[in-house]
Structures are given as C-alpha cells and as structure tokens.
GROMACS .gro file of C-alpha atoms in nm:
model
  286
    1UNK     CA    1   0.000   0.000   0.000
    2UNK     CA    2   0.116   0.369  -0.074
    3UNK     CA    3   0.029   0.685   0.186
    4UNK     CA    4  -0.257   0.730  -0.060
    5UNK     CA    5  -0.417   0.416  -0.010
    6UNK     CA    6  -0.411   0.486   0.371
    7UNK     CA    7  -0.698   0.667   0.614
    8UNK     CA    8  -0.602   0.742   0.955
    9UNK     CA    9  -0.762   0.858   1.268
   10UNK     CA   10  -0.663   1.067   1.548
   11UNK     CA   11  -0.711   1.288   1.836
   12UNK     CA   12  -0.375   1.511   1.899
   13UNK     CA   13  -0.004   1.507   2.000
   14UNK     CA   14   0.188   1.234   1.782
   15UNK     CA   15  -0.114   1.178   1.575
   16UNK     CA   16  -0.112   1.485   1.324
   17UNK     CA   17   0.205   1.366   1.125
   18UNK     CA   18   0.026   1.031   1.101
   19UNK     CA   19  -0.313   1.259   0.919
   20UNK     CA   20  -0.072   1.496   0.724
   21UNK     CA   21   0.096   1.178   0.594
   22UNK     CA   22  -0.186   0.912   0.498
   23UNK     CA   23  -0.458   0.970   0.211
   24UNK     CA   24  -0.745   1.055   0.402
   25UNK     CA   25  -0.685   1.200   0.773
   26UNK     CA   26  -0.976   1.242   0.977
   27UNK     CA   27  -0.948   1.394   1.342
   28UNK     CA   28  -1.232   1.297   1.604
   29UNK     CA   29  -1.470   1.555   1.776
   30UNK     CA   30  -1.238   1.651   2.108
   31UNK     CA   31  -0.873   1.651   1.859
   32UNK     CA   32  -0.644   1.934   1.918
   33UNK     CA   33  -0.683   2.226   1.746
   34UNK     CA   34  -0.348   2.149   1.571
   35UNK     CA   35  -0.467   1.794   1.513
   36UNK     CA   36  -0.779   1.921   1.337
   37UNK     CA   37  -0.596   2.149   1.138
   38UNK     CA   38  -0.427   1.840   0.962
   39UNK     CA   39  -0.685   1.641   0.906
   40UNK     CA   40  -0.889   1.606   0.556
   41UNK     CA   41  -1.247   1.529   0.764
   42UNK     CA   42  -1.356   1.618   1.158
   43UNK     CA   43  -1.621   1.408   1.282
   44UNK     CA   44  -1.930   1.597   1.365
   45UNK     CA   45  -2.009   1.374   1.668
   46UNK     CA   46  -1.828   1.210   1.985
   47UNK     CA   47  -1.658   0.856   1.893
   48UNK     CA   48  -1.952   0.689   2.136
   49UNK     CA   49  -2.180   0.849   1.945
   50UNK     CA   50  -2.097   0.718   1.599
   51UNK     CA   51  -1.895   0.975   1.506
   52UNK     CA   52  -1.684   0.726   1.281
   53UNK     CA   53  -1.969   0.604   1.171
   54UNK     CA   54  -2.099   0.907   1.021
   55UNK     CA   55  -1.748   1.027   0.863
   56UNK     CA   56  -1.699   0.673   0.710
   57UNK     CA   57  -2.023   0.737   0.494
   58UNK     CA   58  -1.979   1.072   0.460
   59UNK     CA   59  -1.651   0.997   0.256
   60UNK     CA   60  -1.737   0.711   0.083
   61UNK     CA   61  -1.561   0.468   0.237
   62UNK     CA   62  -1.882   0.250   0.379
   63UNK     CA   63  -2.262   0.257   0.268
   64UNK     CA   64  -2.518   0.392   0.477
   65UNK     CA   65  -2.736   0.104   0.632
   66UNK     CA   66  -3.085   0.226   0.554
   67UNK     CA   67  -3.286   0.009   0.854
   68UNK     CA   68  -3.681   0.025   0.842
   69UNK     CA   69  -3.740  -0.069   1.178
   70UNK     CA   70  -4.101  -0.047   1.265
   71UNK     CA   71  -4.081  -0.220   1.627
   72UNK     CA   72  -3.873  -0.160   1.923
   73UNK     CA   73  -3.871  -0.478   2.185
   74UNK     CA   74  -3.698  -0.413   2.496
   75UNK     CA   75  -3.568  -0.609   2.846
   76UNK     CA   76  -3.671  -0.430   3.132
   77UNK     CA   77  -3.388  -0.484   3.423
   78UNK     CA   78  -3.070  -0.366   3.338
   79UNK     CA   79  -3.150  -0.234   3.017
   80UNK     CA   80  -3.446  -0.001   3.041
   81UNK     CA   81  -3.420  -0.009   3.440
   82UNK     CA   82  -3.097   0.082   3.566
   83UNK     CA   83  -3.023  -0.133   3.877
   84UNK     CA   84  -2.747   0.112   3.989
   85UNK     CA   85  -3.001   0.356   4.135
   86UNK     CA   86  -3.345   0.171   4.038
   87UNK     CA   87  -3.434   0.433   3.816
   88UNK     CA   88  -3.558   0.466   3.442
   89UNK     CA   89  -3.324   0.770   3.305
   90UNK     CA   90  -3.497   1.088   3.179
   91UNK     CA   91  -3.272   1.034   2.853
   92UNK     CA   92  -3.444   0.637   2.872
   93UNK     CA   93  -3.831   0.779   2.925
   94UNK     CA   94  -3.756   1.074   2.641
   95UNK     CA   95  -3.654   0.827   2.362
   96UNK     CA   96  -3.946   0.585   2.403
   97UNK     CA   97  -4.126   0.913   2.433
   98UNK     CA   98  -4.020   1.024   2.108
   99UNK     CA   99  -4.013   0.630   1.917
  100UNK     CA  100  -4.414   0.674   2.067
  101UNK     CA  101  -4.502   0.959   1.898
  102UNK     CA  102  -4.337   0.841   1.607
  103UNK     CA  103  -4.602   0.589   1.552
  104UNK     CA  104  -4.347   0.281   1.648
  105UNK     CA  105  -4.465  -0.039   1.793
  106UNK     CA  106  -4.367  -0.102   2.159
  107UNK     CA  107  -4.279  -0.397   2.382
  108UNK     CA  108  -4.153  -0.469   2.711
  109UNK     CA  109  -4.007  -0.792   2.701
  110UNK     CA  110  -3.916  -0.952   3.084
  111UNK     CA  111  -3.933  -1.264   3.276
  112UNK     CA  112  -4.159  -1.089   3.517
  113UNK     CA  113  -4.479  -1.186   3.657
  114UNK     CA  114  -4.771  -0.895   3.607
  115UNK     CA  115  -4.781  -0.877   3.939
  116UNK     CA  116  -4.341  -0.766   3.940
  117UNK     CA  117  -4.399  -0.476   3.731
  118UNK     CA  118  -4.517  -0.290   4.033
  119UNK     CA  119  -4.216  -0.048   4.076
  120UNK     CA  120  -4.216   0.058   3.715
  121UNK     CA  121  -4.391   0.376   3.658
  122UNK     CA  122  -4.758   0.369   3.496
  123UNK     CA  123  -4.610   0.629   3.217
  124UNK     CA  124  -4.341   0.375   3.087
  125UNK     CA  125  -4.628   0.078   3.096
  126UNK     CA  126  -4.871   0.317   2.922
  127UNK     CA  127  -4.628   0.411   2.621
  128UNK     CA  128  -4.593  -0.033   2.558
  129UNK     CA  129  -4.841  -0.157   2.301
  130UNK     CA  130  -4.738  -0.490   2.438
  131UNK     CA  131  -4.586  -0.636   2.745
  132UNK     CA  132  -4.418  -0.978   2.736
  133UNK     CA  133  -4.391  -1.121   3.066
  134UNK     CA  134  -4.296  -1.483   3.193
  135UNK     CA  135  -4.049  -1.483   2.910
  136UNK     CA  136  -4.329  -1.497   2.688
  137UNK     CA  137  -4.612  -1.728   2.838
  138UNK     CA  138  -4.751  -1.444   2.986
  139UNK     CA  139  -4.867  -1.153   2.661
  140UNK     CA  140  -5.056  -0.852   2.806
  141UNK     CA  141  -5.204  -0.681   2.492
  142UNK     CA  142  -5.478  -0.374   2.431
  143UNK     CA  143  -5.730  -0.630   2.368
  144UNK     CA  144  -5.645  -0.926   2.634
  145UNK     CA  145  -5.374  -1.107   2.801
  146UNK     CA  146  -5.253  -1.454   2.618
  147UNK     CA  147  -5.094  -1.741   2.859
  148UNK     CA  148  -4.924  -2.042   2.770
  149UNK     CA  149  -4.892  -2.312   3.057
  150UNK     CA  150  -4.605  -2.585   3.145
  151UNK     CA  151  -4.799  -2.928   3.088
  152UNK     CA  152  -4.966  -3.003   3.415
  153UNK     CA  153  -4.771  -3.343   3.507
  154UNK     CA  154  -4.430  -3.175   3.377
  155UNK     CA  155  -4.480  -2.898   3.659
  156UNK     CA  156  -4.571  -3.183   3.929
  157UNK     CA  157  -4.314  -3.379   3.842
  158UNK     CA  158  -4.064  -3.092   3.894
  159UNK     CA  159  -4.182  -2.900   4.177
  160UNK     CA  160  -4.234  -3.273   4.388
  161UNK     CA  161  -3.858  -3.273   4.289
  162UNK     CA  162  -3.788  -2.933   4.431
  163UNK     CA  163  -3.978  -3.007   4.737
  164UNK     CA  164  -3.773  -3.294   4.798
  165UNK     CA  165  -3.485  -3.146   4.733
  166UNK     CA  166  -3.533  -2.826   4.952
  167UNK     CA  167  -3.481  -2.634   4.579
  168UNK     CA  168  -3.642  -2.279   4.645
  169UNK     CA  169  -3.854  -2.146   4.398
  170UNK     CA  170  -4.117  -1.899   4.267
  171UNK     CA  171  -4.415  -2.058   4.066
  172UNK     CA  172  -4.608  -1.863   3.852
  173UNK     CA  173  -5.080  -1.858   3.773
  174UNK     CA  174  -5.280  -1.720   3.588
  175UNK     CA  175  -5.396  -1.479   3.866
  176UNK     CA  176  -5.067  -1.276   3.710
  177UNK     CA  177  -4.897  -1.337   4.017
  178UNK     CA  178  -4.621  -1.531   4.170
  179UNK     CA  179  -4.600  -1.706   4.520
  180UNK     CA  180  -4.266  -1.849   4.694
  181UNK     CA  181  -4.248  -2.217   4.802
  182UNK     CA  182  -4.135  -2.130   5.131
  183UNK     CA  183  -4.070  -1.826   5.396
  184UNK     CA  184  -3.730  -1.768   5.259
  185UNK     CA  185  -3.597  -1.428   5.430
  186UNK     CA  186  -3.286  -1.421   5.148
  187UNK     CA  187  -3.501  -1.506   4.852
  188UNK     CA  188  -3.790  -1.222   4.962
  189UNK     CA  189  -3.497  -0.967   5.013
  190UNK     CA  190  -3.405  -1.056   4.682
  191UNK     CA  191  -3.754  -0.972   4.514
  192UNK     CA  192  -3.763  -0.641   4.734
  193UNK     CA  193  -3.449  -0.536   4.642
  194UNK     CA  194  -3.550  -0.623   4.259
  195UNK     CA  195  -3.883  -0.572   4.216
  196UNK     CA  196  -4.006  -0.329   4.510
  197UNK     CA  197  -4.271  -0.639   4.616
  198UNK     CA  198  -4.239  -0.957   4.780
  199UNK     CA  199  -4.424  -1.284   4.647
  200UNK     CA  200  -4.665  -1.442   4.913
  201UNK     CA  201  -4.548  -1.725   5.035
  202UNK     CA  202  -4.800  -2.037   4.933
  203UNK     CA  203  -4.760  -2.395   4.918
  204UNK     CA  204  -4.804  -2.519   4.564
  205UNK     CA  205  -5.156  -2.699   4.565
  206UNK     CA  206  -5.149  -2.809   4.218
  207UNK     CA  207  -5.300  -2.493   4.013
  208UNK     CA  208  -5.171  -2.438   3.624
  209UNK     CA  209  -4.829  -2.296   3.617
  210UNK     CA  210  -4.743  -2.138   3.333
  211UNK     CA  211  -4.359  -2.032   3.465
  212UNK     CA  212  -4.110  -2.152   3.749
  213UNK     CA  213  -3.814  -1.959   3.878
  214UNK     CA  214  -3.592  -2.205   4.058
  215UNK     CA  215  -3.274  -2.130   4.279
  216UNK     CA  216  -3.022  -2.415   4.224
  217UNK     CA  217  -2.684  -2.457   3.974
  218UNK     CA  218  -2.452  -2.685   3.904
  219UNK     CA  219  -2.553  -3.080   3.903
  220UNK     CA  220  -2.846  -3.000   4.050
  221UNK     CA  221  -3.004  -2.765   3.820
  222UNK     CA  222  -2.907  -2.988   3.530
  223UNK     CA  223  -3.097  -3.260   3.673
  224UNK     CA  224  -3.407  -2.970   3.704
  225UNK     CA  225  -3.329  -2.911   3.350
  226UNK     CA  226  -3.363  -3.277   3.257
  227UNK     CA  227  -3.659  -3.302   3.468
  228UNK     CA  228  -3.791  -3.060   3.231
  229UNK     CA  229  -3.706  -3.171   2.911
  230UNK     CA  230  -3.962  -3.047   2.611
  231UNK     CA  231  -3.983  -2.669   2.802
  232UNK     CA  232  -3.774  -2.367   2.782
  233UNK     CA  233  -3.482  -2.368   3.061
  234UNK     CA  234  -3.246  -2.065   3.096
  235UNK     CA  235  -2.996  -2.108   3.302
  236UNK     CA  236  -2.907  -1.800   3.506
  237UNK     CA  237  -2.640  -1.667   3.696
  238UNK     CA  238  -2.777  -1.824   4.047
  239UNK     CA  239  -3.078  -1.993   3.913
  240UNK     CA  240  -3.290  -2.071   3.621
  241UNK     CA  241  -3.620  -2.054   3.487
  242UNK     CA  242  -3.852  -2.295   3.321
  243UNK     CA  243  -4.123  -2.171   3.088
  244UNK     CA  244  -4.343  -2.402   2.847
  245UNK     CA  245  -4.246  -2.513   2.530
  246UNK     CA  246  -4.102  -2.290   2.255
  247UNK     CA  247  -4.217  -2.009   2.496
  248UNK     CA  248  -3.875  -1.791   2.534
  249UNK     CA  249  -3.839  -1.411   2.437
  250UNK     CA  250  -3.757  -1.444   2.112
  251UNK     CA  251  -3.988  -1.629   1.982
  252UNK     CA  252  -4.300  -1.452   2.214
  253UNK     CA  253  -4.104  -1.118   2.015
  254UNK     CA  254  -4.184  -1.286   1.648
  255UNK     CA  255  -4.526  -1.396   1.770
  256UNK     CA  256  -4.641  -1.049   1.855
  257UNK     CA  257  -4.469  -0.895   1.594
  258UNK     CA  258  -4.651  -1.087   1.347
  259UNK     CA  259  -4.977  -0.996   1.508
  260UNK     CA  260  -4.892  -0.636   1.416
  261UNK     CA  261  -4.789  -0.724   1.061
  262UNK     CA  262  -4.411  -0.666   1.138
  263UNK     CA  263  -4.150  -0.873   0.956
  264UNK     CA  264  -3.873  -0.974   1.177
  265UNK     CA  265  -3.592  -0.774   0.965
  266UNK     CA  266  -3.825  -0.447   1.076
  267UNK     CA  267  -3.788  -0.544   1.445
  268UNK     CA  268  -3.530  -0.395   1.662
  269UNK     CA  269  -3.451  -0.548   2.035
  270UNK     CA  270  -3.245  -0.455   2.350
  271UNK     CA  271  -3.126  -0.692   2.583
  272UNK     CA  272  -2.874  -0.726   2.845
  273UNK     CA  273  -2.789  -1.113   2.846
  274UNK     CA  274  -2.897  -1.389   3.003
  275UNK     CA  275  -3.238  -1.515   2.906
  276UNK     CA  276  -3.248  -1.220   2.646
  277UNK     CA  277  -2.998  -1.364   2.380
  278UNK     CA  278  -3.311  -1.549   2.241
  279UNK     CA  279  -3.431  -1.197   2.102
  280UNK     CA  280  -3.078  -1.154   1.919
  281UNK     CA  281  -3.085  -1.473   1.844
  282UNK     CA  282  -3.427  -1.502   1.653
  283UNK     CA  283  -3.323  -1.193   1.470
  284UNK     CA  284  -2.995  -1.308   1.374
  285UNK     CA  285  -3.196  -1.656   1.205
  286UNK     CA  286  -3.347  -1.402   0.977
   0.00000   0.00000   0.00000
C-alpha cells in the first residue's frame, strides 16, 4: 500500500504527522486544534456516538445502512431499568417518548410476573403496546392477556422434585402473580431489592403454572433441567427458569410482531444477556 491508499484517525499530539501523511486524515470531535488542522475530515459527533460512523459514509468509504425498523422490543432490568439507582433515566423515558409519537410499535419484554412490574412507573407501561412477561407465556395486549402453561404433570413432576430437594422457587398462575415455596428471608430480600414487592409465600396446591423460577446450579439444576425436558430452561447466573415449550423471548417477540404485521428484519430489540440472547438470536436466524 502507498500513503494514498491509507486513512487514519486521530485525536492530537503524535497523531497529526500520522493525518498529514496518509490519504485521508480524519481527526475525532475533542482533537487538538493542531490535530484538526491536519486532518482532511472532523467528525461531527463524539466517537460513542458514531462519530466514525458518520465520517466513514460521509466519505465514501462504507454505505449507509438504511434500517426500516417499525418495532422496538426491549428487556426491562438492566436495560431499560438501571439497577445502579433503580431508576428509568430521563434520557431512557424521552426516547421511548419520542419512538411513541413516532407511531413505532412497543414492547416490554421480561421474565416478570404482572404482578413484578409494580415499581415501574404507569407512564413507561402506558407508552408499551405490548408487554411480554414470563419470558413470553404471559402476553398482556390492548385487547387481552394470552398465557401459555407448562404441561400439568411436567410442573408436578418438577416441583415434587424441588420439594424434595429443599430447591427454592417462585411458581407462577394465571392470577398474574407469583408465590414463593417457602418463607425464605434471602429469597424475599431478593424480590424487594429487585422488584419493590415480595411474592406471598404459598404452598403449591397443584394450580396451572405457566412459569417456574428455581434457585439451584450446578448438578443439581441440570438434573431440574432434565426433569424438564420439552420446556424452555435458561440457566441463570444463580438460578434458572422454566417456561413451556417454545415459549422464550424471542420467539413470544416474532409472535407479537406478526400480530402487528411486522416482519422480523423491521424489528429492533435490546437486551442485556442472560435469558435475552433469544431476542438476538431469533433476529440473527433471519
């Protein structure tokens, strides 16, 4: 390659020779003055906030991706909710705000029950067209609410495992709420802490259950997992979840999508990890 051939980027000191000398030089938003000065391009915006991006189309060098997105699907904790402080960001409220009023489709997309969403404020619930709870057994819509249930003698079968096993979990009805096996002081911290509400605490007595939330790894949870077989099982950091079959939140994403007439190339999702990779990862099939 020749100098020509050659596009450089920089922000000051040892970096100008480096613009001066390659074909195209381009200097980022905060360069020196002197840095600027012997550049061929300055971005317009802040490297974080695509600043490359922009001066890599604007010269030529890349095509602009022209995406017709006419859904937005989002996780709730940890991506719209910011654990740090337990608080949806101004910033956070102002751009669903504005994707609203743009006449986008909406959807929260969490493993919560109905009955968890009671910290988040009636103004973010209000701007969803859709919420997707229970990983998607559990669709709240304008016109309804949709459940999906774990076969009946799957969910006995496990939770008589869990109970003899002294496995703590969280089962899930179609009341939209969820109860704890047992009077667990940790596990009810954990769901203040998390959600702002703890589950009462009620001995399973054989109702439907359309989700589980169990607390156990290792050996133990891949034995709950095998238990399980045929359902969806996430496995998460200190415990998993079980949810019926095919019911995950990437496919309960496609499912409402199609409902509104969106393909899934028009469907933009956020997620944070976890049992959220099955949004990326029914987008990334298409």
């Amino acid at each position: 390659l020749t100098t020509d051939e050659v596009c450089a980027c920089g922000d000051g000191g040892n970096d100008d020779v480096m613009l001066e000398m390659a074909g195209i030089g381009i200097a980022v938003s905060d360069a020196k003055e002197n840095t600027k000065a012997a550049a061929d391009y300055i971005c317009r915006k802040s490297i974080e906030e695509g600043g490359l991006y922009d001066a890599f189309v604007d010269l030529g060098l890349i095509e602009e991706d022209h995406y017709e997105m006419k859904m937005f699907c989002f996780d709730n904790d940890s991506t719209l909710l910011d654990h740090g402080n337990h608080k949806f960001h101004e910033s956070t409220i102002t751009a669903l705000e504005s994707l609203k009023e743009k006449g986008y489709v909406l959807a929260m997309n969490t493993s919560r029950s109905y009955e968890e969403l009671y910290n988040i404020p009636q103004h973010i619930l209000n701007l969803m067209d859709v919420l997707i709870l229970l990983n998607g057994a559990y669709i709240v819509k304008k016109d309804g609410v949709e459940v999906s249930y774990i076969d009946d003698a799957i969910a006995k079968r496990i939770i008589a495992f869990f109970d003899e096993n002294e496995v703590r979990y969280r089962y899930c009805t179609d009341d939209g709420k969820g109860y704890l096996s047992v009077d667990d002081k940790e596990k009810a911290a954990l769901f203040d802490r998390l959600y702002g509400i703890i589950p009462a605490v009620k001995k399973y007595e054989g109702e439907r259950v359309i989700q589980l939330l169990y607390y156990a790894v290792g050996d133990l949870r891949e034995k709950i997992i095998e238990l399980a077989k045929g359902c969806e099982c996430d496995r998460l950091a200190f415990a998993g979840e079980i949810s019926p079959p095919h019911k995950n939140k990437g496919e309960a994403m496609l499912e409402v999508a199609k409902s509104f007439g969106i393909k899934p190339e028009e469907i933009c999702a956020f997620g944070d990890g976890g049992n959220g990779d099955s949004l990326v990862l029914s987008l990334i099939r298409f």
